[in-house]
Coordinates of C-alpha atoms and ligand atoms in Angstrom, one line a residue:
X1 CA 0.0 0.0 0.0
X2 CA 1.5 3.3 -0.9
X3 CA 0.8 6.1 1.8
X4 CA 0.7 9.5 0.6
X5 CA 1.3 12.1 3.3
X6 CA 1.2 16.2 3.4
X7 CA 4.5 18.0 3.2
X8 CA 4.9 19.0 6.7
X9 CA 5.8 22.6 6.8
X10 CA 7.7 24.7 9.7
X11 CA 7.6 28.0 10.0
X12 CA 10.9 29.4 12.1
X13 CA 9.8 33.1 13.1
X14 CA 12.0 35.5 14.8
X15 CA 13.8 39.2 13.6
X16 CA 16.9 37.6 12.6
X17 CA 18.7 41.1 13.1
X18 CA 21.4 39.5 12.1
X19 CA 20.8 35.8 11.8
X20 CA 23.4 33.8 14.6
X21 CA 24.7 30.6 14.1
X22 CA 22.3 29.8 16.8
X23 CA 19.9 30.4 14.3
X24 CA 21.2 28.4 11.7
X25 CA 21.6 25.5 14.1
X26 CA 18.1 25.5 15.0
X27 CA 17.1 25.9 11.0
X28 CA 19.3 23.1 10.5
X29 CA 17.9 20.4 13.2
X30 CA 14.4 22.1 11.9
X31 CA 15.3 20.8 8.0
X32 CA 16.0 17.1 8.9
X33 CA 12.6 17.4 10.7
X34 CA 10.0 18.5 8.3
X35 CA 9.7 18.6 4.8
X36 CA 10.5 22.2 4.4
X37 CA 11.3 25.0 6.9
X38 CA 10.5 28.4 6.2
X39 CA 12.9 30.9 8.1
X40 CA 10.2 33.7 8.5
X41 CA 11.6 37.3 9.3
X42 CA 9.1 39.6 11.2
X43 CA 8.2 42.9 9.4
X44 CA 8.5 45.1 12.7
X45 CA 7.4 48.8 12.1
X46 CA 8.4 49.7 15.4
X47 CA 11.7 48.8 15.9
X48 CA 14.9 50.3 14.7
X49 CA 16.7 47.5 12.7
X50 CA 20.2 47.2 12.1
X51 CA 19.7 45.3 8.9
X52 CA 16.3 46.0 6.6
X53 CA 14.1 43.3 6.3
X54 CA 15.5 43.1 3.0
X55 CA 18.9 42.9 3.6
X56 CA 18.4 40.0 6.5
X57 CA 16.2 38.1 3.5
X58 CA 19.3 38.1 1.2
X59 CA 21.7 37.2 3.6
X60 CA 19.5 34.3 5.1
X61 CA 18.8 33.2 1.3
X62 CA 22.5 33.0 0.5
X63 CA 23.7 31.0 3.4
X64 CA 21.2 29.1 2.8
X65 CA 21.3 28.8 -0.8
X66 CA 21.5 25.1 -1.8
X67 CA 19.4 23.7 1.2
X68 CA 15.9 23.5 -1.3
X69 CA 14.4 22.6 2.0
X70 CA 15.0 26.2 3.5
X71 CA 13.0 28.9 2.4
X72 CA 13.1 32.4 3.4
X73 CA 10.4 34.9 3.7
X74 CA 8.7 37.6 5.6
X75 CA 5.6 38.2 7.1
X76 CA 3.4 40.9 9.1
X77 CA 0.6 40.5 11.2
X78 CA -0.1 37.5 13.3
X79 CA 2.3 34.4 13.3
X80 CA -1.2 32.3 13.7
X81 CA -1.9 33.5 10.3
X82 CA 1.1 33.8 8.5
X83 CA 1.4 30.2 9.6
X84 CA -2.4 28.8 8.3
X85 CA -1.7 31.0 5.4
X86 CA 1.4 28.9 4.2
X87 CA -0.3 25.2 5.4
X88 CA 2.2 25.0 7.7
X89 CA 1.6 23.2 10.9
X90 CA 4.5 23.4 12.8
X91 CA 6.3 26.7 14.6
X92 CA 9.7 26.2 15.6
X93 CA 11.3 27.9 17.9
X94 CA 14.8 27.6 19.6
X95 CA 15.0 27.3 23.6
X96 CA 17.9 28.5 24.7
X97 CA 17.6 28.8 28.5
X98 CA 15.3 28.4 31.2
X99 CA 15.2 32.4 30.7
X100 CA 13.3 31.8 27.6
X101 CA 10.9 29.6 28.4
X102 CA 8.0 32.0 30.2
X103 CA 7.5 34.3 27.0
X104 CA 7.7 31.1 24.9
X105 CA 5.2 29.6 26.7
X106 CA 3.1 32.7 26.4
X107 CA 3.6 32.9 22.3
X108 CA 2.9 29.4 22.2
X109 CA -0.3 29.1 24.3
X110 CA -1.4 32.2 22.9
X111 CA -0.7 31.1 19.4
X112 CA -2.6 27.6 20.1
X113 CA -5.7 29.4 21.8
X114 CA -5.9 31.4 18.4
X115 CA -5.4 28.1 16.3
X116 CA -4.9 24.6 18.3
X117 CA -3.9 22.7 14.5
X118 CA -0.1 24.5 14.7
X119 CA 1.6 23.0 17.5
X120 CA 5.0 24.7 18.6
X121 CA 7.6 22.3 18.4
X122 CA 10.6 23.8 20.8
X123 CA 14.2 22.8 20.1
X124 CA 17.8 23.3 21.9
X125 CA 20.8 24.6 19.9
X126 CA 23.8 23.5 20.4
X127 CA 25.2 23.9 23.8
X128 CA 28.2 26.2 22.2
X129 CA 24.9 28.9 21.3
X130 CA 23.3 28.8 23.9
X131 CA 24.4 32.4 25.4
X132 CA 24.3 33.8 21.3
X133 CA 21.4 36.0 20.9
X134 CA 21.0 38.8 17.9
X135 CA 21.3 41.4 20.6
X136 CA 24.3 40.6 22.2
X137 CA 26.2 40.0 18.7
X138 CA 25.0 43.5 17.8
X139 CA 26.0 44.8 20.8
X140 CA 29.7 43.0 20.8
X141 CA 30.5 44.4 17.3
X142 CA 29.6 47.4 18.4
X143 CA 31.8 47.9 20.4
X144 CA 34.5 46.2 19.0
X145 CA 34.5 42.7 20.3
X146 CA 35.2 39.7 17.7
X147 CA 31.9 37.9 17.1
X148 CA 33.7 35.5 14.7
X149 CA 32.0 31.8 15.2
X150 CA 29.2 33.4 16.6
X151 CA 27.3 34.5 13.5
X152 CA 27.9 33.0 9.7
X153 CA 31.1 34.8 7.7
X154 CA 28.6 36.7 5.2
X155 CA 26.7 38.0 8.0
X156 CA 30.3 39.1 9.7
X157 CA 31.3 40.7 6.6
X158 CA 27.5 42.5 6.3
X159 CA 28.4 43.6 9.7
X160 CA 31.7 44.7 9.2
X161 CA 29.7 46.7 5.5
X162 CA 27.6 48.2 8.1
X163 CA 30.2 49.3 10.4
X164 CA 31.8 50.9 7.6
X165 CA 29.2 52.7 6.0
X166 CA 27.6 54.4 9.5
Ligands
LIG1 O1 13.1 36.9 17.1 P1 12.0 37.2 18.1 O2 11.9 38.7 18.3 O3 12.1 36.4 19.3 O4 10.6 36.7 17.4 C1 9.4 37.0 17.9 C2 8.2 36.7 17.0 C3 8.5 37.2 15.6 C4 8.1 35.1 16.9 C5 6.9 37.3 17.6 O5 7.2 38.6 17.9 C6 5.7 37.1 16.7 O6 5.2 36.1 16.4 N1 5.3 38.3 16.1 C7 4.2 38.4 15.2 C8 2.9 39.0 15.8 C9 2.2 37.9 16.6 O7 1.7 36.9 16.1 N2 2.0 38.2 17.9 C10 1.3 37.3 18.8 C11 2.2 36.2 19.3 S1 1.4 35.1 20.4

């Protein structure tokens, strides 16, 4: 008997401003999951980006490029939606520390109450990540500090493009 199944779709949300290796480590566990993950950058009006939306779509398609299983995209509104709106009924998300969890638990209880068929599946990086956030890289190169290892090389060198140009 030959079963036929749905392509199980993820949708991995976040700002990705930049994407970290903690990031990719995640997208990579999440692409020998599921049939196709979709790295899914936030359109944020309100907050003051170092990278457009854009730009973080680029970079995430380049180091990415050659994985057909990893697609990149953006989306506004509600993550529910977005979600329903690509047949996708898995969010992933990355757990890094038990600092996380409460305002994971919130999105993900929320996010079930407004649509119980997309479960959040919750994964651990690698132990090596699990201080890494966006924030912190941003912050580091800021002022200085060598984030090499932390984020991919193209986003060091978009960083280092940035540092230049402002
Ligand atoms: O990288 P981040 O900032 O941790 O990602 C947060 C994100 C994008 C997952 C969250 O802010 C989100 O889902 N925003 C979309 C608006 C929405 O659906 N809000 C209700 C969440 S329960």
């Amino acid at each position: 008997m030959t079963a036929t199944r749905k392509e199980r779709i993820a949708i991995y949300p976040g700002s990705f401003d930049p994407l970290t290796n903690g990031h990719v480590d995640i997208i990579a566990r999440g692409a020998r999951l599921f049939d196709r993950i979709v790295i899914a950058v936030l359109r944020n009006i309100e907050k003051q980006p170092l990278f457009s939306v854009e730009e973080r779509i680029a970079t995430a398609r380049e180091v990415f490029r050659g994985q057909p299983n990893v697609e990149v995209d953006a989306f506004d509104g509600l993550l529910i939606d977005y979600a329903r709106e690509r047949n996708a009924s898995v969010i992933v998300r990355g757990l890094r520390a038990v600092s996380d969890f409460e305002y994971e638990m919130q999105m993900a209880l929320m996010n079930r109450r407004l649509h119980p068929d997309v479960e959040t599946v919750f994964m651990m990086p690698a132990e090596t990540y699990t201080y890494l956030s966006s924030r912190l890289v941003k912050e580091v190169f800021a002022l200085g500090g060598d984030v090499t290892g932390l984020v991919p090389p193209l986003v060091e060198a978009r960083l280092r493009e940035k540092g230049r140009a402002g």
